[in-house]
Short mmCIF file of C-alpha atoms and ligand atoms in Angstrom, two decimals:
data_model
loop_
_atom_site.label_atom_id
_atom_site.label_comp_id
_atom_site.label_asym_id
_atom_site.label_seq_id
_atom_site.Cartn_x
_atom_site.Cartn_y
_atom_site.Cartn_z
CA MET A 1 -46.18 14.15 4.58
CA ASN A 2 -45.54 11.83 1.73
CA LYS A 3 -43.28 14.33 0.11
CA ILE A 4 -41.11 14.54 3.09
CA LYS A 5 -40.90 10.77 3.28
CA ASN A 6 -39.83 10.72 -0.33
CA LEU A 7 -37.19 13.36 0.27
CA PHE A 8 -35.76 11.32 3.14
CA ARG A 9 -35.81 8.23 0.95
CA PHE A 10 -33.98 10.09 -1.77
CA LEU A 11 -31.34 11.50 0.68
CA PHE A 12 -30.92 8.07 2.23
CA LEU A 13 -30.33 6.59 -1.18
CA LEU A 14 -27.93 9.42 -2.26
CA ALA A 15 -25.88 8.91 1.00
CA PHE A 16 -25.79 5.21 0.28
CA LEU A 17 -24.56 5.67 -3.24
CA VAL A 18 -21.90 8.17 -2.20
CA LEU A 19 -20.63 5.72 0.43
CA LEU A 20 -20.69 2.87 -2.13
CA ILE A 21 -18.58 4.93 -4.54
CA LEU A 22 -16.08 5.83 -1.85
CA ARG A 23 -15.76 2.11 -0.92
CA LEU A 24 -15.33 1.02 -4.54
CA GLU A 25 -12.44 3.52 -4.85
CA ASP A 26 -10.59 1.71 -2.10
CA ALA A 27 -10.85 -1.86 -3.32
CA GLN A 28 -9.23 -2.03 -6.70
CA PRO A 29 -6.99 -4.94 -7.44
CA TRP A 30 -4.89 -4.18 -10.55
CA GLY A 31 -6.91 -0.89 -10.23
CA PHE A 32 -10.04 -1.02 -12.32
CA GLU A 33 -8.21 0.95 -15.06
CA GLY A 34 -5.45 -1.64 -15.27
CA HIS A 35 -7.92 -4.59 -15.48
CA LYS A 36 -10.01 -2.91 -18.14
CA LYS A 37 -6.98 -2.05 -20.22
CA ILE A 38 -5.57 -5.55 -20.26
CA THR A 39 -8.95 -7.00 -21.23
CA GLU A 40 -9.31 -4.38 -23.96
CA VAL A 41 -5.90 -5.28 -25.40
CA ALA A 42 -6.69 -8.92 -25.30
CA ILE A 43 -9.89 -8.37 -27.27
CA ASP A 44 -8.03 -6.23 -29.80
CA LEU A 45 -5.46 -8.93 -30.19
CA ILE A 46 -8.02 -11.47 -31.11
CA LEU A 47 -9.88 -9.10 -33.43
CA ASN A 48 -6.63 -8.64 -35.37
CA LEU A 49 -5.78 -12.31 -35.42
CA ASP A 50 -6.13 -13.94 -38.90
CA LYS A 51 -5.34 -17.49 -37.81
CA PHE A 52 -4.38 -19.39 -34.68
CA ASN A 53 -2.72 -22.77 -35.23
CA LYS A 54 -5.21 -25.53 -35.29
CA ILE A 55 -8.41 -23.52 -34.75
CA GLU A 56 -10.90 -23.73 -37.73
CA GLN A 57 -11.47 -20.40 -39.48
CA SER A 58 -15.24 -20.58 -38.91
CA LYS A 59 -14.66 -20.94 -35.11
CA LEU A 60 -12.21 -18.10 -35.03
CA ASP A 61 -14.69 -15.91 -37.02
CA PHE A 62 -17.38 -16.76 -34.51
CA LEU A 63 -15.15 -15.69 -31.63
CA LYS A 64 -14.19 -12.45 -33.31
CA LYS A 65 -17.84 -11.63 -33.92
CA PHE A 66 -18.76 -12.36 -30.42
CA LEU A 67 -15.88 -10.26 -28.95
CA SER A 68 -16.51 -7.30 -31.27
CA GLU A 69 -20.18 -7.23 -30.55
CA ASN A 70 -19.68 -7.51 -26.71
CA LYS A 71 -16.40 -5.73 -26.36
CA ASN A 72 -17.57 -2.97 -24.03
CA ILE A 73 -19.69 -5.36 -21.90
CA ILE A 74 -16.72 -7.67 -21.37
CA ILE A 75 -14.39 -4.79 -20.61
CA GLU A 76 -16.90 -3.49 -17.98
CA ARG A 77 -17.61 -6.86 -16.49
CA CYS A 78 -13.99 -7.88 -16.02
CA ILE A 79 -14.00 -6.07 -12.70
CA GLU A 80 -17.12 -7.77 -11.50
CA PRO A 81 -15.24 -10.43 -9.38
CA ASP A 82 -14.07 -7.54 -7.22
CA MET A 83 -17.49 -6.06 -6.95
CA VAL A 84 -19.15 -9.20 -5.56
CA ARG A 85 -16.49 -9.82 -2.96
CA SER A 86 -18.37 -7.90 -0.29
CA GLU A 87 -21.46 -10.11 -0.68
CA ASP A 88 -19.72 -13.40 -1.41
CA LYS A 89 -17.19 -13.94 1.41
CA ASP A 90 -15.61 -17.00 -0.34
CA GLU A 91 -14.95 -15.03 -3.55
CA GLN A 92 -11.95 -13.24 -2.12
CA TYR A 93 -9.85 -16.47 -2.00
CA ASN A 94 -9.96 -16.73 -5.76
CA HIS A 95 -8.03 -13.53 -6.34
CA PHE A 96 -4.58 -14.49 -5.03
CA ILE A 97 -2.23 -17.21 -3.86
CA ASP A 98 0.31 -16.67 -1.14
CA ILE A 99 2.52 -19.12 -2.69
CA ASP A 100 5.55 -18.37 -0.32
CA ARG A 101 3.61 -19.92 2.40
CA TYR A 102 4.63 -23.29 0.81
CA GLY A 103 8.42 -23.32 1.37
CA ALA A 104 11.07 -21.98 -1.01
CA TYR A 105 10.85 -21.15 -4.79
CA PRO A 106 9.52 -22.96 -6.88
CA PHE A 107 7.27 -24.02 -3.95
CA ASN A 108 7.12 -27.63 -4.74
CA GLU A 109 5.69 -28.34 -1.27
CA LEU A 110 2.47 -27.36 -2.75
CA PRO A 111 1.03 -30.10 -4.99
CA ARG A 112 -0.33 -28.55 -8.11
CA ASP A 113 -3.29 -30.79 -8.11
CA LYS A 114 -5.89 -29.05 -5.92
CA LYS A 115 -7.37 -32.23 -4.57
CA VAL A 116 -4.01 -33.51 -3.46
CA ALA A 117 -3.07 -30.11 -2.04
CA ILE A 118 -6.29 -30.10 0.14
CA GLU A 119 -5.55 -33.68 1.26
CA LYS A 120 -2.07 -32.62 2.31
CA PHE A 121 -2.76 -29.25 4.03
CA GLY A 122 -6.55 -29.32 4.62
CA PHE A 123 -9.17 -27.19 2.98
CA GLU A 124 -8.89 -24.25 5.35
CA THR A 125 -5.21 -23.76 4.81
CA VAL A 126 -5.31 -24.06 1.08
CA GLN A 127 -8.29 -21.66 0.93
CA LYS A 128 -6.67 -19.17 3.30
CA ASN A 129 -3.51 -19.20 1.12
CA GLY A 130 -5.59 -18.58 -2.07
CA PHE A 131 -7.04 -20.54 -5.01
CA LEU A 132 -6.06 -18.29 -7.88
CA PRO A 133 -4.27 -20.71 -10.28
CA TRP A 134 -7.02 -23.35 -9.92
CA ARG A 135 -9.67 -20.71 -10.48
CA ILE A 136 -8.06 -19.77 -13.81
CA SER A 137 -8.06 -23.41 -14.96
CA ASP A 138 -11.70 -24.02 -13.71
CA PHE A 139 -13.04 -20.85 -15.48
CA THR A 140 -11.24 -21.82 -18.78
CA ASP A 141 -13.24 -25.05 -18.64
CA SER A 142 -16.41 -23.28 -17.70
CA LEU A 143 -15.98 -20.89 -20.60
CA ALA A 144 -15.39 -23.85 -23.00
CA TYR A 145 -18.69 -25.40 -21.69
CA SER A 146 -20.70 -22.27 -22.15
CA ILE A 147 -19.38 -21.83 -25.69
CA SER A 148 -20.34 -25.48 -26.48
CA LYS A 149 -23.90 -24.73 -25.26
CA ASP A 150 -23.95 -21.37 -27.13
CA ASP A 151 -25.12 -19.90 -23.82
CA LYS A 152 -24.57 -16.09 -24.49
CA GLU A 153 -25.17 -15.02 -20.77
CA LYS A 154 -22.69 -17.56 -19.36
CA MET A 155 -20.20 -16.80 -22.19
CA LEU A 156 -20.29 -13.00 -21.17
CA LYS A 157 -19.64 -14.01 -17.62
CA TYR A 158 -16.84 -16.41 -18.20
CA PHE A 159 -15.00 -14.31 -20.75
CA SER A 160 -15.09 -11.47 -18.29
CA TRP A 161 -14.33 -13.28 -15.17
CA LEU A 162 -11.53 -15.42 -16.60
CA ALA A 163 -10.00 -12.04 -17.68
CA HIS A 164 -10.06 -10.85 -14.13
CA TYR A 165 -8.30 -13.91 -12.69
CA VAL A 166 -5.59 -14.00 -15.34
CA GLU A 167 -4.98 -10.37 -14.79
CA ASP A 168 -4.66 -10.81 -10.98
CA ALA A 169 -2.14 -13.65 -11.47
CA HIS A 170 0.15 -11.28 -13.43
CA GLN A 171 0.26 -8.79 -10.54
CA PRO A 172 3.31 -9.84 -8.49
CA LEU A 173 1.69 -8.63 -5.25
CA HIS A 174 -1.17 -11.16 -5.74
CA VAL A 175 1.12 -14.15 -5.34
CA THR A 176 2.87 -13.45 -1.94
CA GLU A 177 2.03 -13.39 1.80
CA ASN A 178 3.70 -9.89 1.74
CA TYR A 179 0.91 -8.69 -0.54
CA ASP A 180 0.67 -5.18 0.95
CA GLY A 181 4.28 -4.75 2.03
CA GLN A 182 3.09 -5.40 5.67
CA LEU A 183 6.01 -7.62 6.36
CA THR A 184 8.69 -5.19 5.10
CA ASN A 185 7.32 -2.04 6.59
CA GLN A 186 5.83 -0.80 3.25
CA PRO A 187 2.07 -0.73 3.91
CA GLY A 188 -0.12 0.43 1.07
CA ILE A 189 2.37 -0.65 -1.70
CA HIS A 190 -0.32 -2.92 -3.18
CA SER A 191 -2.51 -0.16 -4.38
CA ARG A 192 0.31 2.26 -4.96
CA PHE A 193 1.72 -0.17 -7.51
CA GLU A 194 -1.35 -1.55 -9.14
CA THR A 195 -3.80 1.43 -9.03
CA GLU A 196 -2.00 4.79 -8.59
CA LEU A 197 1.15 3.88 -10.57
CA VAL A 198 -0.91 2.47 -13.42
CA LYS A 199 -3.05 5.57 -13.48
CA TYR A 200 0.11 7.73 -13.37
CA LEU A 201 1.60 5.87 -16.44
CA MET A 202 -1.60 6.09 -18.33
CA ARG A 203 -2.13 9.74 -17.53
CA ASN A 204 1.35 10.49 -18.86
CA ASP A 205 0.87 8.30 -21.83
CA GLU A 206 3.74 5.95 -20.94
CA LEU A 207 1.95 2.69 -21.67
CA LYS A 208 1.63 2.14 -25.48
CA PHE A 209 0.29 -1.13 -26.56
CA ASP A 210 1.52 -2.04 -29.92
CA ILE A 211 -1.22 -4.51 -31.00
CA LYS A 212 0.49 -5.71 -34.21
CA ARG A 213 3.68 -6.72 -32.38
CA LEU A 214 1.71 -8.42 -29.52
CA LYS A 215 -0.45 -10.21 -32.00
CA ASN A 216 2.55 -11.76 -33.65
CA GLU A 217 3.64 -12.91 -30.13
CA LEU A 218 0.15 -14.36 -29.53
CA GLN A 219 0.26 -16.18 -32.85
CA ARG A 220 3.36 -18.11 -31.79
CA ASN A 221 1.44 -19.54 -28.73
CA SER A 222 -0.59 -22.68 -28.93
CA ILE A 223 -3.62 -24.09 -27.22
CA VAL A 224 -2.88 -24.75 -23.57
CA GLY A 225 -3.02 -28.45 -22.60
CA ASP A 226 -2.43 -28.34 -18.80
CA ARG A 227 -4.23 -25.27 -17.69
CA VAL A 228 -3.30 -25.66 -13.95
CA ASN A 229 0.38 -25.87 -14.80
CA PHE A 230 0.00 -22.96 -17.23
CA ALA A 231 -1.49 -20.89 -14.42
CA PHE A 232 1.19 -21.89 -11.93
CA GLY A 233 3.74 -20.86 -14.56
CA ILE A 234 2.22 -17.29 -14.52
CA VAL A 235 2.38 -17.25 -10.74
CA LEU A 236 5.97 -18.30 -10.56
CA GLU A 237 6.89 -15.79 -13.21
CA SER A 238 5.07 -12.96 -11.18
CA TYR A 239 6.83 -14.04 -8.09
CA LYS A 240 10.17 -12.96 -9.50
CA PHE A 241 9.12 -9.34 -9.79
CA ILE A 242 8.02 -8.78 -6.16
CA ASN A 243 11.43 -7.52 -5.10
CA ASP A 244 11.65 -5.01 -7.95
CA ILE A 245 8.49 -3.44 -6.76
CA LEU A 246 9.45 -3.36 -3.11
CA ASN A 247 12.92 -2.07 -3.91
CA ALA A 248 11.58 0.67 -6.19
CA ASP A 249 9.29 1.76 -3.30
CA ASN A 250 12.27 2.01 -0.87
CA TYR A 251 14.38 3.80 -3.38
CA ALA A 252 11.72 6.38 -4.13
CA LYS A 253 11.18 6.93 -0.37
CA SER A 254 14.99 7.33 0.15
CA LEU A 255 15.06 10.24 -2.34
CA ILE A 256 12.07 12.18 -1.16
CA PRO A 257 11.99 14.05 2.32
CA PRO A 258 9.08 12.73 4.41
CA GLU A 259 7.07 15.96 4.20
CA LYS A 260 7.07 15.72 0.39
CA LEU A 261 6.39 11.99 0.19
CA TYR A 262 2.66 12.03 0.96
CA ARG A 263 -0.26 13.89 2.48
CA VAL A 264 -2.69 12.50 4.95
CA GLU A 265 -6.39 12.49 4.31
CA LYS A 266 -9.17 11.43 6.68
CA ARG A 267 -12.12 10.06 4.75
CA ASP A 268 -14.96 7.74 5.69
CA GLY A 269 -13.39 7.15 9.15
CA ARG A 270 -10.23 6.03 7.57
CA THR A 271 -6.77 7.53 7.23
CA ARG A 272 -5.47 7.64 3.70
CA TYR A 273 -1.90 8.41 2.62
CA ILE A 274 -1.84 10.19 -0.75
CA TYR A 275 1.61 9.80 -2.30
CA SER A 276 3.08 12.74 -4.17
CA GLU A 277 3.63 12.98 -7.93
CA GLU A 278 7.29 13.02 -7.27
CA TYR A 279 7.04 9.59 -5.64
CA TYR A 280 5.14 8.19 -8.60
CA SER A 281 7.55 9.77 -11.19
CA ILE A 282 10.48 7.88 -9.47
CA MET A 283 8.33 4.66 -9.34
CA ALA A 284 7.58 5.11 -12.96
CA GLY A 285 11.20 5.49 -14.01
CA LYS A 286 12.04 2.25 -12.11
CA LEU A 287 8.91 0.13 -12.94
CA LYS A 288 7.43 1.34 -16.24
CA ASP A 289 8.93 -1.56 -18.13
CA LEU A 290 7.86 -4.00 -15.51
CA VAL A 291 4.33 -2.76 -15.52
CA TYR A 292 4.19 -2.79 -19.35
CA ASP A 293 5.54 -6.32 -19.40
CA ARG A 294 3.13 -7.67 -16.84
CA MET A 295 0.19 -6.08 -18.52
CA THR A 296 1.04 -7.19 -22.10
CA ARG A 297 1.86 -10.71 -20.97
CA ALA A 298 -1.51 -10.74 -19.17
CA SER A 299 -3.23 -9.78 -22.43
CA ILE A 300 -1.45 -12.46 -24.48
CA ARG A 301 -2.08 -15.22 -21.93
CA LEU A 302 -5.74 -14.16 -21.53
CA ALA A 303 -6.22 -14.29 -25.40
CA THR A 304 -4.44 -17.68 -25.39
CA LEU A 305 -6.85 -19.07 -22.79
CA TRP A 306 -9.90 -17.60 -24.56
CA LEU A 307 -8.66 -19.41 -27.71
CA THR A 308 -8.08 -22.58 -25.69
CA ALA A 309 -11.61 -22.51 -24.42
CA LEU A 310 -12.81 -22.06 -27.90
CA ALA A 311 -10.87 -25.00 -29.13
CA GLU A 312 -11.98 -27.13 -26.25
CA SER A 313 -15.59 -26.35 -26.61
CA SER A 314 -15.99 -28.96 -29.34
CA ASN A 315 -14.99 -31.64 -26.83
CA TYR A 316 -18.30 -31.04 -24.88
CA LYS A 317 -20.53 -31.59 -27.90
ZN1 ZN B 1 -9.09 -9.53 -8.11
#
């Protein structure tokens, strides 16, 4: 009897795990591969850094040691904010900002100060439209604080989570109301762009990160004073690329007959459209440089904010 019970328990657990894996496959902002790659490049940039403007050598050495010892953990944990979204309903609002709900570019209707924004629009509206840039600023501060306390566990969390949010901010479809092409009749473009296209480019070895060149770019940056302004700068920059992505999608679709565009799969009670290699090869031709640019900028900005937190950590002591 007990054996049968155990068998049922095992089968139940197995079914649960399979369902979990299927669900995770669906929910992948920047795709997990994109997130991890950007984090890896940011770590490599710092490991190759000999100096960074005003940061003392001993501090920089401390950071390099911490990142090299925990490289794999931080790369793995940078997707954690996506994993907890199903348990923590409030977490989802930290991953995006629908900035075009606040008038016209550069969206000055939205006060950059979060408190003032909430006074103006009410908490619910500001939350519904997303908190992403403020989250980046808050988590830079939290990282600085955890470094000042030498709290290894918190440091691991904040290095990884800050990576996630900086990466999301560089994905143009994380900063618009039309985040999944639902307003322009292009549903599914969000994951086609950030997950499938990135996988396609990696599979075909079309994304080559030149650490030396990127490191030189990083070295020209400085510690970030106004983090909120810095994060909004990323958002406004990302915003300019939305149309390139939507146009490439329309262009690819215009070249491929419908029967060759995608196949339909029913899985987990849901209908999925699996787009063809032909579609992704046209998308790659149009968007390869854009993807590379967004990913490398994300790495450099992330490394810059990590260094900022390191510099700021002395202010807490
Ligand atoms: Zn996210």
